[in-house]
Amino acid sequence: MSLLLLNGPNLNLLGTREPHIYGADTLADVERRFVEEATAAGHAAQCFQTNHEGAMIDRIHAARLDGTRYIVINPGGWTHTSVALRDALAGVALPVVEVHVSNVHKREEFRHHSYISGIAEGVIAGLGVFGYSAALQFAVRKLAA
């Protein structure tokens, strides 16, 4: 495996939760496209979603040893609250792209700060679920360099 897609809390509700903000694509749609696009680019990919912060941190720690070379993450609400998630990502020393389906900068003030952005190689926000594809394309290019 070389690419890991991580999705945080409430992203399991994609397609049904506030579709006027997040769109109609489900998390299963996003994950299927991510794996298909990674495979087409010659990379293996794995996807993981959880609503439990400790489970996410454990998965990030496991990435250090399982062949992961790049992490694409939509931390959901943990973006704005979790120093522990930031520290886990920094601790495994793998490159990260942060993705947000909505444009967090057009939303509530508390969503404007990210604990993850400072350690991410890139941040994609507001492109809908296409942001996952953009992040994957970026990661593939970086791995080829």
XYZ file of C-alpha atoms in Angstrom:
145
model
C 0.000 0.000 0.000
C 1.254 3.483 -0.681
C -1.753 5.817 -0.357
C -4.039 6.061 2.655
C -7.325 7.973 2.664
C -8.549 8.894 6.132
C -11.941 10.420 6.926
C -12.939 11.672 10.336
C -16.186 12.109 12.222
C -19.517 12.396 10.443
C -18.027 11.793 7.001
C -19.817 8.442 7.013
C -22.929 10.626 6.511
C -21.764 12.062 3.177
C -24.617 12.056 0.698
C -27.278 12.482 3.371
C -25.877 15.087 5.786
C -26.519 18.640 4.618
C -26.337 17.810 0.895
C -26.579 21.530 0.080
C -23.098 21.838 1.657
C -21.522 18.416 1.097
C -23.257 17.160 -2.054
C -24.940 13.860 -2.893
C -21.896 11.572 -3.210
C -21.587 9.044 -0.414
C -18.411 8.077 1.406
C -18.561 4.737 -0.432
C -18.543 6.677 -3.734
C -15.541 8.726 -2.593
C -13.606 5.678 -1.413
C -14.365 3.674 -4.560
C -13.136 6.510 -6.811
C -10.042 7.026 -4.658
C -9.038 3.362 -4.937
C -9.830 3.251 -8.667
C -7.832 6.403 -9.378
C -4.904 5.244 -7.244
C -4.877 1.857 -8.993
C -4.995 3.529 -12.417
C -1.967 5.579 -11.364
C -0.099 2.426 -10.331
C -0.545 2.722 -6.567
C -2.336 0.669 -3.981
C -4.726 2.508 -1.703
C -6.627 1.874 1.482
C -9.461 3.858 3.049
C -10.452 4.283 6.685
C -13.210 6.275 8.376
C -14.027 6.538 12.042
C -15.978 8.706 14.439
C -13.565 7.792 17.258
C -10.449 9.901 17.691
C -8.392 7.158 19.330
C -9.142 4.760 16.460
C -7.980 7.411 13.979
C -4.767 7.969 15.900
C -4.147 4.218 16.061
C -4.647 3.975 12.271
C -2.213 6.837 11.693
C 0.366 5.140 13.903
C -0.083 1.880 11.962
C 0.578 3.749 8.698
C 4.160 4.299 9.792
C 4.856 0.588 9.425
C 2.401 -0.715 6.806
C 3.936 0.684 3.639
C 1.939 3.913 3.506
C 3.873 6.588 1.673
C 1.249 9.350 1.566
C -1.810 10.257 3.641
C -4.842 12.128 2.328
C -7.043 13.146 5.249
C -10.341 14.874 5.780
C -10.211 15.306 9.550
C -13.776 16.623 9.723
C -14.488 18.417 12.985
C -11.138 17.309 14.449
C -9.525 19.826 12.095
C -10.432 22.605 14.485
C -10.073 20.789 17.814
C -7.499 18.010 17.851
C -3.916 18.663 18.801
C -3.642 14.904 19.360
C -4.496 14.197 15.709
C -1.978 16.796 14.559
C 0.686 15.251 16.795
C -0.047 11.742 15.480
C 0.322 12.922 11.881
C 3.533 14.791 12.683
C 4.831 11.827 14.661
C 4.641 9.335 11.800
C 6.541 11.736 9.516
C 4.543 10.838 6.391
C 3.496 13.523 3.901
C -0.115 14.663 4.307
C -2.693 16.463 2.185
C -5.654 17.926 4.092
C -9.016 17.867 2.302
C -12.327 19.552 3.093
C -15.409 19.067 0.947
C -16.790 22.501 1.838
C -14.934 25.795 1.802
C -14.304 26.048 5.529
C -13.270 29.696 5.124
C -16.776 30.655 3.975
C -18.331 29.008 7.003
C -18.427 29.685 10.737
C -15.436 31.469 12.236
C -14.406 28.454 14.346
C -13.859 26.462 11.129
C -11.219 28.894 9.871
C -8.460 27.437 12.067
C -6.881 24.061 11.358
C -4.464 22.213 13.586
C -3.538 20.068 10.579
C -2.726 22.693 7.931
C 0.600 23.636 9.482
C 2.011 20.147 8.939
C 0.268 19.393 5.634
C 2.016 19.605 2.265
C -1.207 20.985 0.833
C -4.739 21.944 1.800
C -7.737 21.570 -0.506
C -11.058 23.080 0.518
C -14.302 23.863 -1.211
C -13.972 21.673 -4.318
C -16.608 19.210 -3.160
C -15.646 15.565 -3.344
C -13.405 16.379 -6.327
C -10.982 17.611 -3.659
C -10.145 13.977 -2.891
C -9.170 13.385 -6.526
C -7.105 16.571 -6.571
C -5.296 15.473 -3.404
C -4.657 12.026 -4.866
C -3.261 13.516 -8.089
C -0.962 15.743 -6.049
C 0.254 12.808 -3.935
C 0.886 10.655 -7.020
C 2.961 13.441 -8.585
C 4.965 13.901 -5.389
C 5.627 10.153 -5.155
C 6.830 10.095 -8.767
C 9.265 12.957 -8.170
